[in-house]
Coordinates of N, CA, C and O in Angstrom, one line a residue:
M244 N -31.7 -16.3 79.5 CA -33.1 -16.2 79.9 C -33.5 -14.8 80.2 O -34.7 -14.5 80.1
K245 N -32.6 -13.9 80.6 CA -32.9 -12.5 80.9 C -32.9 -11.6 79.7 O -33.3 -10.5 79.8
S246 N -32.4 -12.2 78.6 CA -32.3 -11.4 77.4 C -33.6 -11.1 76.7 O -34.6 -11.9 76.9
L247 N -33.7 -10.1 75.9 CA -34.9 -9.8 75.2 C -35.3 -11.0 74.2 O -36.4 -11.3 74.0
S248 N -34.3 -11.6 73.7 CA -34.5 -12.7 72.7 C -33.6 -13.9 73.1 O -32.6 -13.8 73.8
T249 N -34.0 -15.1 72.7 CA -33.2 -16.3 73.0 C -32.1 -16.5 71.9 O -31.2 -17.3 72.0
Y250 N -32.2 -15.7 70.8 CA -31.2 -15.8 69.7 C -29.9 -15.2 70.2 O -29.9 -14.2 70.9
P251 N -28.8 -15.9 69.9 CA -27.5 -15.4 70.4 C -26.9 -14.3 69.6 O -25.9 -14.3 68.9
F252 N -27.6 -13.1 69.6 CA -27.2 -12.0 68.8 C -25.7 -11.6 69.1 O -25.0 -11.1 68.2
P253 N -25.2 -11.7 70.3 CA -23.8 -11.3 70.6 C -22.7 -12.0 69.8 O -21.6 -11.5 69.7
I254 N -23.1 -13.1 69.1 CA -22.0 -13.7 68.2 C -21.7 -12.8 67.1 O -20.7 -13.0 66.4
F255 N -22.5 -11.7 66.8 CA -22.3 -10.8 65.7 C -21.6 -9.5 66.2 O -21.7 -8.5 65.5
Y256 N -21.0 -9.6 67.4 CA -20.5 -8.3 68.0 C -19.5 -7.6 67.1 O -19.4 -6.3 67.1
E257 N -18.7 -8.3 66.3 CA -17.7 -7.6 65.4 C -18.4 -6.8 64.3 O -18.1 -5.7 64.1
E258 N -19.5 -7.4 63.7 CA -20.2 -6.6 62.7 C -21.0 -5.5 63.3 O -21.3 -4.5 62.6
W259 N -21.3 -5.5 64.6 CA -22.1 -4.5 65.2 C -21.2 -3.5 66.0 O -21.6 -2.7 66.8
T260 N -19.9 -3.7 65.8 CA -18.8 -2.9 66.4 C -19.0 -2.8 67.9 O -18.9 -1.8 68.6
R261 N -19.3 -4.0 68.5 CA -19.3 -4.1 70.0 C -18.0 -4.6 70.4 O -17.3 -5.3 69.7
S262 N -17.6 -4.3 71.6 CA -16.4 -4.7 72.2 C -16.5 -6.2 72.7 O -17.7 -6.6 73.0
G263 N -15.4 -6.9 72.8 CA -15.5 -8.3 73.3 C -16.0 -8.3 74.7 O -16.6 -9.3 75.1
A264 N -15.8 -7.3 75.5 CA -16.3 -7.3 76.9 C -17.8 -7.3 76.9 O -18.4 -7.9 77.8
D265 N -18.4 -6.6 76.0 CA -19.9 -6.6 76.0 C -20.5 -7.9 75.7 O -21.6 -8.2 76.1
V266 N -19.8 -8.8 75.0 CA -20.3 -10.1 74.6 C -20.6 -10.9 75.8 O -21.6 -11.6 75.9
T267 N -19.7 -10.9 76.7 CA -19.8 -11.8 77.9 C -21.0 -11.3 78.8 O -21.6 -12.1 79.5
E268 N -21.3 -10.1 78.7 CA -22.5 -9.5 79.5 C -23.8 -9.6 78.8 O -24.8 -9.4 79.4
A269 N -23.8 -10.0 77.5 CA -25.0 -10.0 76.7 C -25.8 -11.2 76.9 O -27.0 -11.2 76.5
W270 N -25.3 -12.3 77.5 CA -26.1 -13.4 77.8 C -25.6 -14.1 79.0 O -24.5 -13.9 79.5
D271 N -26.5 -15.0 79.6 CA -26.1 -15.7 80.8 C -24.9 -16.5 80.6 O -24.7 -17.2 79.6
N272 N -23.9 -16.4 81.6 CA -22.7 -17.2 81.5 C -22.6 -17.8 82.9 O -22.3 -17.1 83.9
K273 N -22.7 -19.1 83.0 CA -22.6 -19.8 84.3 C -21.2 -20.2 84.6 O -21.0 -21.0 85.6
G274 N -20.2 -19.8 83.8 CA -18.8 -20.2 84.1 C -18.2 -21.2 83.2 O -18.9 -21.7 82.3
D275 N -17.0 -21.4 83.4 CA -16.2 -22.4 82.6 C -16.6 -23.8 82.9 O -17.0 -24.1 84.0
I276 N -16.4 -24.7 81.9 CA -16.5 -26.1 82.1 C -15.1 -26.6 82.5 O -14.1 -26.3 81.8
V277 N -15.0 -27.3 83.6 CA -13.8 -27.8 84.1 C -13.8 -29.3 84.0 O -14.7 -30.0 84.6
V278 N -12.9 -29.8 83.3 CA -12.8 -31.3 83.0 C -11.5 -31.8 83.7 O -10.4 -31.4 83.3
G279 N -11.6 -32.7 84.6 CA -10.5 -33.3 85.3 C -9.7 -34.2 84.4 O -9.8 -34.3 83.2
N280 N -8.8 -35.0 85.0 CA -7.9 -35.9 84.3 C -8.5 -37.3 84.1 O -9.3 -37.7 85.0
D281 N -8.1 -38.0 83.1 CA -8.5 -39.3 82.9 C -10.0 -39.5 82.8 O -10.6 -40.3 83.5
I282 N -10.7 -38.6 82.0 CA -12.1 -38.6 81.9 C -12.5 -39.3 80.6 O -11.8 -39.2 79.6
W283 N -13.6 -40.0 80.6 CA -14.1 -40.6 79.3 C -15.5 -40.0 79.1 O -16.4 -40.0 80.0
I284 N -15.7 -39.3 78.0 CA -16.9 -38.6 77.7 C -17.5 -39.3 76.4 O -16.9 -39.3 75.4
G285 N -18.7 -39.9 76.6 CA -19.3 -40.6 75.6 C -19.8 -39.8 74.4 O -19.9 -38.6 74.5
Y286 N -20.1 -40.5 73.3 CA -20.6 -39.9 72.0 C -21.8 -38.9 72.3 O -22.7 -39.3 72.9
E287 N -21.7 -37.7 71.7 CA -22.7 -36.7 71.7 C -23.2 -36.3 73.1 O -24.3 -35.8 73.3
A288 N -22.3 -36.5 74.1 CA -22.7 -36.0 75.5 C -22.6 -34.5 75.5 O -21.8 -33.9 74.7
V289 N -23.4 -33.8 76.3 CA -23.4 -32.4 76.4 C -23.1 -32.0 77.8 O -23.7 -32.5 78.7
I290 N -22.1 -31.1 78.0 CA -21.7 -30.6 79.3 C -22.0 -29.1 79.3 O -21.5 -28.4 78.5
L291 N -22.9 -28.7 80.2 CA -23.4 -27.3 80.3 C -22.4 -26.5 81.0 O -21.5 -26.9 81.7
A292 N -22.5 -25.2 80.7 CA -21.5 -24.2 81.3 C -21.6 -24.2 82.8 O -22.6 -24.5 83.4
G293 N -20.4 -24.0 83.4 CA -20.3 -24.0 84.9 C -20.1 -25.3 85.6 O -20.0 -25.4 86.8
V294 N -20.1 -26.4 84.8 CA -20.0 -27.8 85.4 C -18.6 -28.2 85.5 O -17.7 -27.9 84.7
T295 N -18.3 -28.9 86.6 CA -17.0 -29.5 86.9 C -17.1 -31.0 86.9 O -18.0 -31.5 87.6
I296 N -16.3 -31.7 86.1 CA -16.2 -33.1 86.0 C -15.0 -33.6 86.7 O -13.9 -33.2 86.3
G297 N -15.1 -34.4 87.8 CA -14.0 -34.8 88.6 C -13.1 -35.8 87.9 O -13.6 -36.5 86.9
D298 N -11.9 -36.0 88.3 CA -10.9 -36.9 87.8 C -11.6 -38.3 87.7 O -12.3 -38.8 88.6
G299 N -11.2 -39.0 86.6 CA -11.6 -40.4 86.5 C -13.1 -40.7 86.2 O -13.5 -41.8 86.3
T300 N -13.9 -39.7 85.9 CA -15.3 -39.8 85.7 C -15.6 -40.3 84.3 O -14.9 -40.0 83.4
V301 N -16.6 -41.1 84.2 CA -17.1 -41.6 82.9 C -18.5 -41.0 82.7 O -19.4 -41.1 83.5
I302 N -18.7 -40.3 81.6 CA -19.9 -39.7 81.2 C -20.5 -40.5 80.0 O -19.8 -40.7 79.0
G303 N -21.7 -41.1 80.2 CA -22.3 -41.9 79.2 C -22.7 -41.2 77.9 O -22.8 -39.9 77.9
A304 N -22.8 -41.9 76.8 CA -23.2 -41.3 75.5 C -24.5 -40.6 75.6 O -25.5 -41.1 76.3
R305 N -24.6 -39.5 75.0 CA -25.8 -38.6 74.9 C -26.3 -38.1 76.3 O -27.4 -37.7 76.4
A306 N -25.5 -38.2 77.3 CA -25.8 -37.6 78.6 C -25.8 -36.1 78.5 O -25.1 -35.5 77.7
V307 N -26.7 -35.5 79.3 CA -26.7 -34.0 79.4 C -26.3 -33.7 80.8 O -27.1 -33.9 81.8
V308 N -25.1 -33.2 81.0 CA -24.5 -33.0 82.4 C -24.8 -31.5 82.7 O -24.2 -30.6 82.2
A309 N -25.7 -31.3 83.7 CA -26.1 -30.0 84.1 C -25.6 -29.7 85.5 O -25.7 -28.5 86.0
E310 N -24.9 -30.6 86.2 CA -24.4 -30.4 87.6 C -23.1 -31.1 87.7 O -22.7 -32.0 87.0
D311 N -22.3 -30.6 88.7 CA -21.0 -31.2 88.9 C -21.0 -32.7 89.2 O -21.9 -33.2 89.8
M312 N -20.0 -33.4 88.7 CA -19.9 -34.8 88.9 C -18.6 -35.1 89.7 O -17.5 -34.6 89.3
P313 N -18.8 -35.8 90.8 CA -17.6 -36.1 91.7 C -16.6 -37.0 91.0 O -17.0 -37.7 90.0
P314 N -15.4 -37.1 91.5 CA -14.4 -38.0 90.9 C -14.8 -39.4 90.9 O -15.5 -39.9 91.9
Y315 N -14.3 -40.2 90.0 CA -14.5 -41.6 89.9 C -15.9 -42.1 90.0 O -16.2 -43.0 90.7
T316 N -16.8 -41.4 89.2 CA -18.2 -41.9 89.2 C -18.5 -42.2 87.7 O -17.8 -41.8 86.8
V317 N -19.6 -42.9 87.5 CA -20.2 -43.1 86.2 C -21.5 -42.4 86.2 O -22.4 -42.6 87.0
A318 N -21.7 -41.5 85.2 CA -22.9 -40.7 85.1 C -23.5 -40.9 83.7 O -22.8 -41.1 82.7
G319 N -24.8 -40.8 83.7 CA -25.5 -40.9 82.4 C -27.0 -40.4 82.5 O -27.5 -40.2 83.6
G320 N -27.6 -40.2 81.4 CA -29.0 -39.8 81.4 C -29.2 -38.3 81.0 O -28.3 -37.6 80.8
V321 N -30.5 -38.0 81.0 CA -30.9 -36.6 80.7 C -31.9 -36.2 81.8 O -32.9 -36.7 81.8
S322 N -31.5 -35.4 82.6 CA -30.2 -34.8 83.0 C -29.4 -35.9 83.7 O -29.9 -36.7 84.5
A323 N -28.1 -35.8 83.5 CA -27.2 -36.8 84.0 C -27.2 -37.0 85.5 O -27.2 -36.0 86.2
K324 N -27.3 -38.2 85.9 CA -27.2 -38.5 87.3 C -26.1 -39.5 87.6 O -25.7 -40.2 86.6
I325 N -25.6 -39.6 88.8 CA -24.6 -40.6 89.1 C -25.2 -42.0 89.1 O -26.2 -42.2 89.8
L326 N -24.7 -42.9 88.3 CA -25.3 -44.2 88.2 C -24.6 -45.2 89.2 O -25.2 -46.1 89.7
R327 N -23.3 -44.9 89.3 CA -22.6 -45.7 90.3 C -21.2 -45.1 90.5 O -20.8 -44.3 89.7
R328 N -20.5 -45.6 91.5 CA -19.1 -45.2 91.7 C -18.2 -46.2 91.0 O -18.5 -47.4 91.0
R329 N -17.1 -45.8 90.5 CA -16.2 -46.7 89.8 C -15.4 -47.6 90.9 O -15.1 -48.7 90.6
F330 N -15.1 -47.0 92.0 CA -14.4 -47.7 93.1 C -15.0 -47.4 94.4 O -15.7 -46.4 94.5
P331 N -14.7 -48.2 95.4 CA -15.1 -47.8 96.8 C -14.5 -46.4 97.1 O -13.5 -46.0 96.6
E332 N -15.2 -45.7 98.1 CA -14.8 -44.4 98.5 C -13.3 -44.3 98.9 O -12.6 -43.4 98.5
E333 N -12.8 -45.3 99.6 CA -11.4 -45.2 100.1 C -10.4 -45.3 99.0 O -9.4 -44.7 99.0
I334 N -10.8 -46.1 97.9 CA -9.9 -46.2 96.8 C -9.9 -44.9 96.0 O -8.9 -44.4 95.5
S335 N -11.1 -44.3 95.8 CA -11.2 -43.0 95.1 C -10.4 -41.9 95.8 O -9.7 -41.2 95.2
T336 N -10.5 -41.9 97.1 CA -9.8 -40.9 97.9 C -8.3 -41.1 97.7 O -7.5 -40.2 97.5
A337 N -7.8 -42.4 97.8 CA -6.4 -42.7 97.6 C -5.9 -42.3 96.2 O -4.8 -41.7 96.1
L338 N -6.7 -42.5 95.2 CA -6.3 -42.1 93.8 C -6.2 -40.6 93.7 O -5.2 -40.1 93.1
Q339 N -7.1 -39.9 94.3 CA -7.0 -38.4 94.3 C -5.8 -37.9 95.0 O -5.2 -36.9 94.6
E340 N -5.5 -38.5 96.1 CA -4.3 -38.1 96.9 C -3.0 -38.4 96.1 O -2.0 -37.6 96.2
M341 N -2.9 -39.6 95.5 CA -1.7 -39.9 94.7 C -1.5 -39.1 93.5 O -0.4 -38.8 93.1
K342 N -2.6 -38.6 92.9 CA -2.6 -37.9 91.6 C -1.8 -38.6 90.6 O -1.0 -38.1 89.8
W343 N -1.9 -39.9 90.6 CA -1.2 -40.9 89.7 C 0.0 -40.3 89.1 O 0.6 -40.6 88.1

């Protein structure tokens, strides 16, 4: 959003003899996507940069996940929201502590 253009010019850094370090500074980077264990991600779902998906989470088809999702939840929609918890809170906590 702060760049002169919305076109991803930095993808051509090799042709323009730019260093790899310049590429990361050339456009907004909100961080890595972190995906927990035992996740189900539906067809054509989109997870944006900087988002963390907790263990055991289910992401619905074609959801756009723009914010972190806690463990053992079901999320869907555009922008994805928590639809429900998979288990009661005490069971989710126990599963996280056990790390199966």
